[in-house]
Amino acid sequence: MPEKEESVNASGLRGRLRAARSVFVLTGAGVSAESGVPTFRGGGQTAVWKGMPFDVISSAGMVGRDLALVWEWFDYRRGVLQSCRPNPAHETIARWQTSFPQFTLATQNVDGLHTEAGSRGVLELHGNVWRARCLNCEGREDVREKDASVRPPVCRACGGLMRPDVVLFGEMLPEEVWVEAAERAATADVCFVVGTSAIVYPAAGLPAAAKRAGAFLVEVNPEETPLSNICDVTLRGAAGEVLPRLEF
Ligand code: BV8
Ligand code: ZN
């Protein structure tokens, strides 16, 4: 799509990237869409499960009310993810890690695909579906190493019950991860927001914070979002097609 590339050049994005000292990227479910991971608000099959909207089954109260059902839900989600591999969007973002003096990737996704694509030090704002956390001692283990027939899993260290190490609606984000993401967003020269509907807070507030602090804001999304009108450049397309084309 030459006009797309033309708009990228015309927008001065190429020059900004060449001069950038610090780049901050926030991703959402859309960056994994081309890997086959259903998005939440695109009507995918994770939007509603067993008749429950996902933000009901993925809410803090469910852990106390029905931990076994929460595990059934996240076992289902991991089942869907088993066959999903990183796509060119994840791979391009992983390459960017060494293209700038400072680079930060914060993701709302819990699928682990950025790390699988080679990104390091990913700020997982909403946790990771492949990790379990002990309700008693906070110990963390890889779910894939736990006996799948024992639900809820039992902590190896203390025998306590474990929950998915994922941030549910109504829960605080991991403190140190959030603080680092907020600091990096506020010192970025260029901020990319890729594949998010930008309605889940506080994560969705990061791009606006970057913009307020002077960052050049770029949105990559086939659709408009509440952030589109404050972006300097909006690249209307699929991340797996748009990102690999960005040369600088
Ligand atoms: C908090 C893990 C503070 C779980 C997730 C009422 C009650 C309780 C809380 C609230 C409330 N009202 C508001 C809140 C706050 C709430 C919130 O913001 N709700 C929204 C819905 C209004 N936030 C919270 O609860 C957060 N915690 O506020 O705590 C607090 C706590 C205690 C006391 C005081 C204060 C916690 C939020 C984290 C929730 N956990 N995930 C799970 O996965 O099951 S959020 C969930 O939504 C996922 O992480 C997902 O990443 C995230 C955001 O969705 P998106 O990533 O944007 O995905 P979506 O499908 O929406 O959009 C996809 C986009 O991609 C679209 O724009 C589409 O166009 C685009 N796209 C599609 N294909 C492509 C593409 N783009 C590029 N390329 C493509 N190929
Ligand atoms: Zn424990």
mmCIF file of C-alpha atoms and ligand atoms in Angstrom:
data_model
loop_
_atom_site.group_PDB
_atom_site.id
_atom_site.type_symbol
_atom_site.label_atom_id
_atom_site.label_comp_id
_atom_site.label_asym_id
_atom_site.label_seq_id
_atom_site.Cartn_x
_atom_site.Cartn_y
_atom_site.Cartn_z
ATOM 1 C CA MET A 1 0.000 0.000 0.000
ATOM 2 C CA PRO A 2 2.285 2.802 -1.259
ATOM 3 C CA GLU A 3 0.059 5.563 0.093
ATOM 4 C CA LYS A 4 0.427 4.042 3.587
ATOM 5 C CA GLU A 5 4.213 4.067 3.276
ATOM 6 C CA GLU A 6 3.957 7.582 1.805
ATOM 7 C CA SER A 7 2.001 8.707 4.857
ATOM 8 C CA VAL A 8 4.628 7.153 7.111
ATOM 9 C CA ASN A 9 7.388 9.138 5.360
ATOM 10 C CA ALA A 10 5.288 12.301 5.132
ATOM 11 C CA SER A 11 4.475 12.064 8.837
ATOM 12 C CA GLY A 12 8.154 12.432 9.661
ATOM 13 C CA LEU A 13 7.971 9.199 11.627
ATOM 14 C CA ARG A 14 11.080 7.832 9.940
ATOM 15 C CA GLY A 15 13.121 10.851 11.021
ATOM 16 C CA ARG A 16 11.723 10.687 14.539
ATOM 17 C CA LEU A 17 12.685 7.043 14.861
ATOM 18 C CA ARG A 18 16.218 7.723 13.568
ATOM 19 C CA ALA A 19 16.645 10.484 16.171
ATOM 20 C CA ALA A 20 14.820 8.735 19.029
ATOM 21 C CA ARG A 21 16.726 8.106 22.233
ATOM 22 C CA SER A 22 13.869 6.432 24.090
ATOM 23 C CA VAL A 23 11.006 4.466 22.545
ATOM 24 C CA PHE A 24 8.030 3.106 24.501
ATOM 25 C CA VAL A 25 5.627 0.539 23.047
ATOM 26 C CA LEU A 26 2.269 -0.439 24.589
ATOM 27 C CA THR A 27 0.550 -3.464 23.056
ATOM 28 C CA GLY A 28 -2.859 -5.044 23.458
ATOM 29 C CA ALA A 29 -4.678 -8.104 22.160
ATOM 30 C CA GLY A 30 -4.543 -6.831 18.550
ATOM 31 C CA VAL A 31 -0.787 -7.472 18.327
ATOM 32 C CA SER A 32 -1.542 -11.203 18.852
ATOM 33 C CA ALA A 33 -4.605 -11.299 16.563
ATOM 34 C CA GLU A 34 -2.558 -12.480 13.546
ATOM 35 C CA SER A 35 -1.167 -15.285 15.714
ATOM 36 C CA GLY A 36 -4.725 -16.563 16.055
ATOM 37 C CA VAL A 37 -5.293 -15.280 19.591
ATOM 38 C CA PRO A 38 -8.898 -14.056 19.826
ATOM 39 C CA THR A 39 -9.239 -10.390 20.843
ATOM 40 C CA PHE A 40 -11.629 -9.498 23.647
ATOM 41 C CA ARG A 41 -13.785 -6.832 22.084
ATOM 42 C CA GLY A 42 -13.642 -7.967 18.507
ATOM 43 C CA GLY A 43 -16.316 -10.515 19.345
ATOM 44 C CA GLY A 44 -13.799 -13.371 19.548
ATOM 45 C CA GLN A 45 -14.682 -16.528 21.426
ATOM 46 C CA THR A 46 -13.061 -15.223 24.604
ATOM 47 C CA ALA A 47 -15.484 -12.311 24.790
ATOM 48 C CA VAL A 48 -18.067 -14.592 26.447
ATOM 49 C CA TRP A 49 -17.414 -17.998 28.037
ATOM 50 C CA LYS A 50 -20.052 -20.300 29.483
ATOM 51 C CA GLY A 51 -22.481 -17.400 29.136
ATOM 52 C CA MET A 52 -20.283 -15.074 31.232
ATOM 53 C CA PRO A 53 -18.756 -11.917 29.717
ATOM 54 C CA PHE A 54 -14.977 -12.247 30.115
ATOM 55 C CA ASP A 55 -14.727 -9.258 32.452
ATOM 56 C CA VAL A 56 -17.087 -11.085 34.821
ATOM 57 C CA ILE A 57 -15.232 -14.406 34.859
ATOM 58 C CA SER A 58 -11.923 -12.458 34.895
ATOM 59 C CA SER A 59 -12.887 -10.357 37.915
ATOM 60 C CA ALA A 60 -11.224 -10.268 41.328
ATOM 61 C CA GLY A 61 -14.289 -11.555 43.191
ATOM 62 C CA MET A 62 -14.286 -14.834 41.251
ATOM 63 C CA VAL A 63 -11.046 -16.006 42.925
ATOM 64 C CA GLY A 64 -12.796 -16.056 46.311
ATOM 65 C CA ARG A 65 -16.130 -17.229 44.902
ATOM 66 C CA ASP A 66 -15.092 -20.050 42.569
ATOM 67 C CA LEU A 67 -11.345 -20.576 42.133
ATOM 68 C CA ALA A 68 -11.941 -23.904 40.340
ATOM 69 C CA LEU A 69 -14.047 -22.096 37.698
ATOM 70 C CA VAL A 70 -11.348 -19.436 37.277
ATOM 71 C CA TRP A 71 -8.869 -22.260 36.607
ATOM 72 C CA GLU A 72 -11.270 -23.864 34.134
ATOM 73 C CA TRP A 73 -11.483 -20.508 32.309
ATOM 74 C CA PHE A 74 -7.729 -19.984 32.186
ATOM 75 C CA ASP A 75 -7.086 -23.660 31.262
ATOM 76 C CA TYR A 76 -9.447 -23.008 28.333
ATOM 77 C CA ARG A 77 -7.550 -19.814 27.418
ATOM 78 C CA ARG A 78 -4.207 -21.668 27.526
ATOM 79 C CA GLY A 79 -5.716 -24.402 25.366
ATOM 80 C CA VAL A 80 -6.552 -21.808 22.716
ATOM 81 C CA LEU A 81 -3.015 -20.370 22.992
ATOM 82 C CA GLN A 82 -1.211 -23.747 22.643
ATOM 83 C CA SER A 83 -1.137 -23.495 18.834
ATOM 84 C CA CYS A 84 -0.453 -19.738 18.666
ATOM 85 C CA ARG A 85 3.013 -18.574 17.689
ATOM 86 C CA PRO A 86 4.491 -15.059 17.500
ATOM 87 C CA ASN A 87 3.640 -13.168 14.295
ATOM 88 C CA PRO A 88 5.712 -10.565 12.349
ATOM 89 C CA ALA A 89 4.441 -7.820 14.685
ATOM 90 C CA HIS A 90 5.943 -9.528 17.755
ATOM 91 C CA GLU A 91 9.131 -10.277 15.795
ATOM 92 C CA THR A 92 9.541 -6.679 14.606
ATOM 93 C CA ILE A 93 9.026 -5.308 18.126
ATOM 94 C CA ALA A 94 11.604 -7.816 19.411
ATOM 95 C CA ARG A 95 14.124 -6.471 16.855
ATOM 96 C CA TRP A 96 13.432 -2.886 17.985
ATOM 97 C CA GLN A 97 14.804 -3.830 21.423
ATOM 98 C CA THR A 98 18.356 -3.140 20.196
ATOM 99 C CA SER A 99 17.538 -0.330 17.729
ATOM 100 C CA PHE A 100 17.401 2.510 20.264
ATOM 101 C CA PRO A 101 19.477 3.689 23.231
ATOM 102 C CA GLN A 102 16.479 2.970 25.444
ATOM 103 C CA PHE A 103 13.535 0.729 24.527
ATOM 104 C CA THR A 104 10.603 -0.357 26.686
ATOM 105 C CA LEU A 105 7.817 -2.778 25.803
ATOM 106 C CA ALA A 106 4.757 -2.859 28.066
ATOM 107 C CA THR A 107 1.976 -5.288 27.191
ATOM 108 C CA GLN A 108 -1.569 -5.788 28.401
ATOM 109 C CA ASN A 109 -1.455 -9.292 26.961
ATOM 110 C CA VAL A 110 -1.051 -12.345 29.148
ATOM 111 C CA ASP A 111 -0.136 -14.739 26.287
ATOM 112 C CA GLY A 112 3.662 -14.569 26.599
ATOM 113 C CA LEU A 113 4.112 -14.209 22.817
ATOM 114 C CA HIS A 114 6.385 -11.130 23.025
ATOM 115 C CA THR A 115 8.887 -13.069 25.160
ATOM 116 C CA GLU A 116 8.582 -16.082 22.851
ATOM 117 C CA ALA A 117 9.408 -13.742 19.916
ATOM 118 C CA GLY A 118 12.626 -12.683 21.668
ATOM 119 C CA SER A 119 11.619 -9.518 23.543
ATOM 120 C CA ARG A 120 13.387 -9.245 26.904
ATOM 121 C CA GLY A 121 12.312 -7.489 30.085
ATOM 122 C CA VAL A 122 8.720 -7.226 28.881
ATOM 123 C CA LEU A 123 6.585 -5.251 31.336
ATOM 124 C CA GLU A 124 3.606 -7.605 31.696
ATOM 125 C CA LEU A 125 1.051 -5.149 33.063
ATOM 126 C CA HIS A 126 -1.676 -7.784 33.421
ATOM 127 C CA GLY A 127 0.480 -10.783 34.340
ATOM 128 C CA ASN A 128 1.021 -13.994 32.425
ATOM 129 C CA VAL A 129 -1.392 -16.854 31.804
ATOM 130 C CA TRP A 130 1.458 -19.427 31.911
ATOM 131 C CA ARG A 131 2.281 -18.575 35.571
ATOM 132 C CA ALA A 132 0.497 -19.617 38.784
ATOM 133 C CA ARG A 133 0.797 -17.646 42.044
ATOM 134 C CA CYS A 134 0.324 -19.000 45.565
ATOM 135 C CA LEU A 135 -2.479 -17.363 47.534
ATOM 136 C CA ASN A 136 -0.528 -18.015 50.716
ATOM 137 C CA CYS A 137 3.160 -17.285 50.053
ATOM 138 C CA GLU A 138 2.981 -15.503 46.665
ATOM 139 C CA GLY A 139 5.322 -18.177 45.262
ATOM 140 C CA ARG A 140 5.175 -18.370 41.443
ATOM 141 C CA GLU A 141 5.434 -21.488 39.289
ATOM 142 C CA ASP A 142 5.008 -22.341 35.599
ATOM 143 C CA VAL A 143 1.511 -23.808 35.161
ATOM 144 C CA ARG A 144 2.917 -26.222 32.556
ATOM 145 C CA GLU A 145 4.989 -27.865 35.298
ATOM 146 C CA LYS A 146 1.928 -28.477 37.507
ATOM 147 C CA ASP A 147 -0.247 -31.610 37.442
ATOM 148 C CA ALA A 148 -3.143 -30.571 35.153
ATOM 149 C CA SER A 149 -5.498 -32.939 36.997
ATOM 150 C CA VAL A 150 -5.060 -31.016 40.283
ATOM 151 C CA ARG A 151 -7.145 -27.835 40.239
ATOM 152 C CA PRO A 152 -6.599 -25.450 41.962
ATOM 153 C CA PRO A 153 -2.882 -26.329 41.813
ATOM 154 C CA VAL A 154 -1.027 -26.623 45.114
ATOM 155 C CA CYS A 155 2.088 -24.542 45.875
ATOM 156 C CA ARG A 156 5.312 -26.590 45.868
ATOM 157 C CA ALA A 157 6.848 -24.381 48.582
ATOM 158 C CA CYS A 158 4.052 -24.205 51.144
ATOM 159 C CA GLY A 159 1.154 -26.380 50.016
ATOM 160 C CA GLY A 160 -1.129 -23.353 49.626
ATOM 161 C CA LEU A 161 -3.737 -23.021 46.874
ATOM 162 C CA MET A 162 -2.555 -21.256 43.700
ATOM 163 C CA ARG A 163 -4.335 -18.832 41.338
ATOM 164 C CA PRO A 164 -3.464 -17.714 37.815
ATOM 165 C CA ASP A 165 -0.757 -14.998 38.013
ATOM 166 C CA VAL A 166 -2.964 -12.643 35.991
ATOM 167 C CA VAL A 167 -4.380 -9.222 36.957
ATOM 168 C CA LEU A 168 -8.167 -9.559 37.075
ATOM 169 C CA PHE A 169 -10.647 -6.688 36.792
ATOM 170 C CA GLY A 170 -10.736 -4.797 40.077
ATOM 171 C CA GLU A 171 -7.191 -5.857 40.987
ATOM 172 C CA MET A 172 -4.124 -3.643 41.233
ATOM 173 C CA LEU A 173 -1.412 -4.030 38.626
ATOM 174 C CA PRO A 174 1.935 -5.337 39.911
ATOM 175 C CA GLU A 175 3.422 -2.264 41.638
ATOM 176 C CA GLU A 176 6.997 -2.334 40.369
ATOM 177 C CA VAL A 177 5.910 -3.178 36.802
ATOM 178 C CA TRP A 178 3.406 -0.322 36.784
ATOM 179 C CA VAL A 179 5.855 2.226 38.237
ATOM 180 C CA GLU A 180 8.502 1.328 35.633
ATOM 181 C CA ALA A 181 5.986 1.484 32.771
ATOM 182 C CA ALA A 182 4.716 4.885 33.917
ATOM 183 C CA GLU A 183 8.280 6.242 34.238
ATOM 184 C CA ARG A 184 9.347 4.943 30.804
ATOM 185 C CA ALA A 185 6.197 6.273 29.125
ATOM 186 C CA ALA A 186 6.848 9.711 30.632
ATOM 187 C CA THR A 187 10.404 9.870 29.250
ATOM 188 C CA ALA A 188 9.812 8.472 25.756
ATOM 189 C CA ASP A 189 10.564 10.436 22.554
ATOM 190 C CA VAL A 190 8.325 8.127 20.536
ATOM 191 C CA CYS A 191 5.417 6.070 21.889
ATOM 192 C CA PHE A 192 3.726 3.327 19.838
ATOM 193 C CA VAL A 193 0.315 2.030 20.871
ATOM 194 C CA VAL A 194 -0.340 -1.206 19.000
ATOM 195 C CA GLY A 195 -3.537 -3.264 18.874
ATOM 196 C CA THR A 196 -5.459 -1.987 21.859
ATOM 197 C CA SER A 197 -8.989 -0.642 22.158
ATOM 198 C CA ALA A 198 -7.565 1.673 24.843
ATOM 199 C CA ILE A 199 -10.453 1.301 27.292
ATOM 200 C CA VAL A 200 -8.861 -0.733 30.089
ATOM 201 C CA TYR A 201 -7.212 1.472 32.718
ATOM 202 C CA PRO A 202 -4.708 2.246 34.072
ATOM 203 C CA ALA A 203 -2.791 0.711 31.083
ATOM 204 C CA ALA A 204 -4.775 2.747 28.546
ATOM 205 C CA GLY A 205 -3.583 5.933 30.273
ATOM 206 C CA LEU A 206 0.073 5.331 29.392
ATOM 207 C CA PRO A 207 0.015 6.675 25.786
ATOM 208 C CA ALA A 208 -1.688 9.925 26.859
ATOM 209 C CA ALA A 209 0.900 10.296 29.650
ATOM 210 C CA ALA A 210 3.672 9.842 27.074
ATOM 211 C CA LYS A 211 2.046 12.417 24.789
ATOM 212 C CA ARG A 212 1.666 14.924 27.667
ATOM 213 C CA ALA A 213 5.362 14.507 28.416
ATOM 214 C CA GLY A 214 6.225 15.330 24.794
ATOM 215 C CA ALA A 215 6.336 11.958 23.027
ATOM 216 C CA PHE A 216 5.477 11.586 19.327
ATOM 217 C CA LEU A 217 2.476 9.247 19.497
ATOM 218 C CA VAL A 218 1.874 6.547 16.854
ATOM 219 C CA GLU A 219 -1.185 4.273 16.797
ATOM 220 C CA VAL A 220 -1.180 0.977 14.875
ATOM 221 C CA ASN A 221 -4.727 -0.358 14.647
ATOM 222 C CA PRO A 222 -7.137 -1.137 11.783
ATOM 223 C CA GLU A 223 -9.819 0.752 13.730
ATOM 224 C CA GLU A 224 -10.243 4.121 15.454
ATOM 225 C CA THR A 225 -9.833 4.149 19.232
ATOM 226 C CA PRO A 226 -10.338 6.794 21.945
ATOM 227 C CA LEU A 227 -6.618 7.557 21.555
ATOM 228 C CA SER A 228 -6.723 8.176 17.784
ATOM 229 C CA ASN A 229 -7.467 11.873 18.070
ATOM 230 C CA ILE A 230 -4.365 12.614 20.186
ATOM 231 C CA CYS A 231 -2.020 10.555 17.983
ATOM 232 C CA ASP A 232 0.546 12.274 15.739
ATOM 233 C CA VAL A 233 0.344 9.388 13.279
ATOM 234 C CA THR A 234 -2.294 6.676 12.954
ATOM 235 C CA LEU A 235 -1.270 3.688 10.835
ATOM 236 C CA ARG A 236 -4.594 2.092 9.935
ATOM 237 C CA GLY A 237 -3.733 -1.532 9.337
ATOM 238 C CA ALA A 238 -2.830 -4.887 10.844
ATOM 239 C CA ALA A 239 0.237 -4.768 13.082
ATOM 240 C CA GLY A 240 1.764 -7.838 11.405
ATOM 241 C CA GLU A 241 1.697 -5.984 8.061
ATOM 242 C CA VAL A 242 2.390 -2.398 9.167
ATOM 243 C CA LEU A 243 5.252 -2.844 11.657
ATOM 244 C CA PRO A 244 7.626 -4.883 9.447
ATOM 245 C CA ARG A 245 7.313 -2.111 6.818
ATOM 246 C CA LEU A 246 8.570 0.608 9.157
ATOM 247 C CA GLU A 247 12.181 1.171 8.071
ATOM 248 C CA PHE A 248 14.351 3.769 9.732
HETATM 249 C C1 BV8 B 1 -7.751 -1.458 38.387
HETATM 250 C C2 BV8 B 1 -6.178 -10.173 32.306
HETATM 251 C C3 BV8 B 1 -7.502 -0.237 40.300
HETATM 252 C C4 BV8 B 1 -7.376 -11.033 32.533
HETATM 253 C C5 BV8 B 1 -7.103 -7.965 31.887
HETATM 254 C C6 BV8 B 1 -15.672 -1.462 37.637
HETATM 255 C C7 BV8 B 1 -15.267 -2.483 38.482
HETATM 256 C C8 BV8 B 1 -13.905 -2.837 38.620
HETATM 257 C C9 BV8 B 1 -12.949 -2.147 37.895
HETATM 258 C C10 BV8 B 1 -13.381 -1.144 37.052
HETATM 259 C C11 BV8 B 1 -14.715 -0.784 36.921
HETATM 260 N N1 BV8 B 1 -14.798 0.220 36.013
HETATM 261 C C12 BV8 B 1 -13.551 0.521 35.543
HETATM 262 C C13 BV8 B 1 -12.692 -0.276 36.198
HETATM 263 C C14 BV8 B 1 -11.269 -0.311 36.015
HETATM 264 C C15 BV8 B 1 -10.959 -1.472 35.079
HETATM 265 C C16 BV8 B 1 -11.252 -1.000 33.664
HETATM 266 O O1 BV8 B 1 -10.502 -0.215 33.121
HETATM 267 N N2 BV8 B 1 -12.365 -1.492 33.078
HETATM 268 C C17 BV8 B 1 -12.720 -1.064 31.737
HETATM 269 C C18 BV8 B 1 -13.297 -2.251 30.974
HETATM 270 C C19 BV8 B 1 -13.693 0.098 31.834
HETATM 271 N N3 BV8 B 1 -9.560 -1.758 35.262
HETATM 272 C C20 BV8 B 1 -9.211 -2.641 36.209
HETATM 273 O O2 BV8 B 1 -9.969 -3.289 36.893
HETATM 274 C C21 BV8 B 1 -7.705 -2.741 36.405
HETATM 275 N N4 BV8 B 1 -7.410 -2.577 37.782
HETATM 276 O O3 BV8 B 1 -8.293 -0.529 37.866
HETATM 277 O O4 BV8 B 1 -7.407 -1.493 39.667
HETATM 278 C C22 BV8 B 1 -7.990 -0.464 41.623
HETATM 279 C C23 BV8 B 1 -8.087 -1.761 42.110
HETATM 280 C C24 BV8 B 1 -8.522 -1.920 43.389
HETATM 281 C C25 BV8 B 1 -8.871 -0.791 44.125
HETATM 282 C C26 BV8 B 1 -8.771 0.476 43.577
HETATM 283 C C27 BV8 B 1 -8.349 0.649 42.321
HETATM 284 C C28 BV8 B 1 -7.220 -4.117 35.993
HETATM 285 C C29 BV8 B 1 -7.362 -4.256 34.497
HETATM 286 C C30 BV8 B 1 -6.730 -5.568 34.062
HETATM 287 C C31 BV8 B 1 -7.819 -6.562 33.754
HETATM 288 N N5 BV8 B 1 -7.196 -7.760 33.164
HETATM 289 N N6 BV8 B 1 -6.555 -9.087 31.415
HETATM 290 C C32 BV8 B 1 -7.678 -11.853 31.297
HETATM 291 O O5 BV8 B 1 -6.930 -11.771 30.300
HETATM 292 O O6 BV8 B 1 -8.676 -12.594 31.362
HETATM 293 S S1 BV8 B 1 -7.636 -6.763 30.809
HETATM 294 C C33 BV8 B 1 -7.918 -7.395 29.275
HETATM 295 O O7 BV8 B 1 -8.318 -6.265 28.475
HETATM 296 C C34 BV8 B 1 -6.680 -7.941 28.562
HETATM 297 O O8 BV8 B 1 -5.494 -7.825 29.320
HETATM 298 C C35 BV8 B 1 -6.565 -7.032 27.359
HETATM 299 O O9 BV8 B 1 -5.277 -6.864 26.978
HETATM 300 C C36 BV8 B 1 -7.123 -5.791 27.929
HETATM 301 C C37 BV8 B 1 -7.395 -4.657 27.010
HETATM 302 O O10 BV8 B 1 -8.008 -5.149 25.869
HETATM 303 P P1 BV8 B 1 -7.179 -4.941 24.502
HETATM 304 O O11 BV8 B 1 -5.826 -5.515 24.697
HETATM 305 O O12 BV8 B 1 -7.258 -3.518 24.086
HETATM 306 O O13 BV8 B 1 -7.957 -5.890 23.522
HETATM 307 P P2 BV8 B 1 -9.351 -5.580 22.799
HETATM 308 O O14 BV8 B 1 -9.886 -6.885 22.324
HETATM 309 O O15 BV8 B 1 -10.185 -4.699 23.679
HETATM 310 O O16 BV8 B 1 -8.940 -4.673 21.536
HETATM 311 C C38 BV8 B 1 -8.170 -5.237 20.494
HETATM 312 C C39 BV8 B 1 -7.752 -4.086 19.609
HETATM 313 O O17 BV8 B 1 -6.885 -4.599 18.611
HETATM 314 C C40 BV8 B 1 -8.902 -3.421 18.889
HETATM 315 O O18 BV8 B 1 -8.741 -2.005 18.936
HETATM 316 C C41 BV8 B 1 -8.763 -3.912 17.443
HETATM 317 O O19 BV8 B 1 -9.168 -2.924 16.506
HETATM 318 C C42 BV8 B 1 -7.274 -4.104 17.346
HETATM 319 N N7 BV8 B 1 -6.820 -5.103 16.369
HETATM 320 C C43 BV8 B 1 -7.475 -6.213 15.931
HETATM 321 N N8 BV8 B 1 -6.683 -6.876 15.039
HETATM 322 C C44 BV8 B 1 -5.523 -6.171 14.953
HETATM 323 C C45 BV8 B 1 -5.611 -5.049 15.787
HETATM 324 N N9 BV8 B 1 -4.616 -4.150 15.900
HETATM 325 C C46 BV8 B 1 -3.502 -4.366 15.172
HETATM 326 N N10 BV8 B 1 -3.343 -5.427 14.357
HETATM 327 C C47 BV8 B 1 -4.332 -6.335 14.216
HETATM 328 N N11 BV8 B 1 -4.153 -7.398 13.384
HETATM 329 ZN ZN ZN B 2 2.977 -21.064 48.699
#
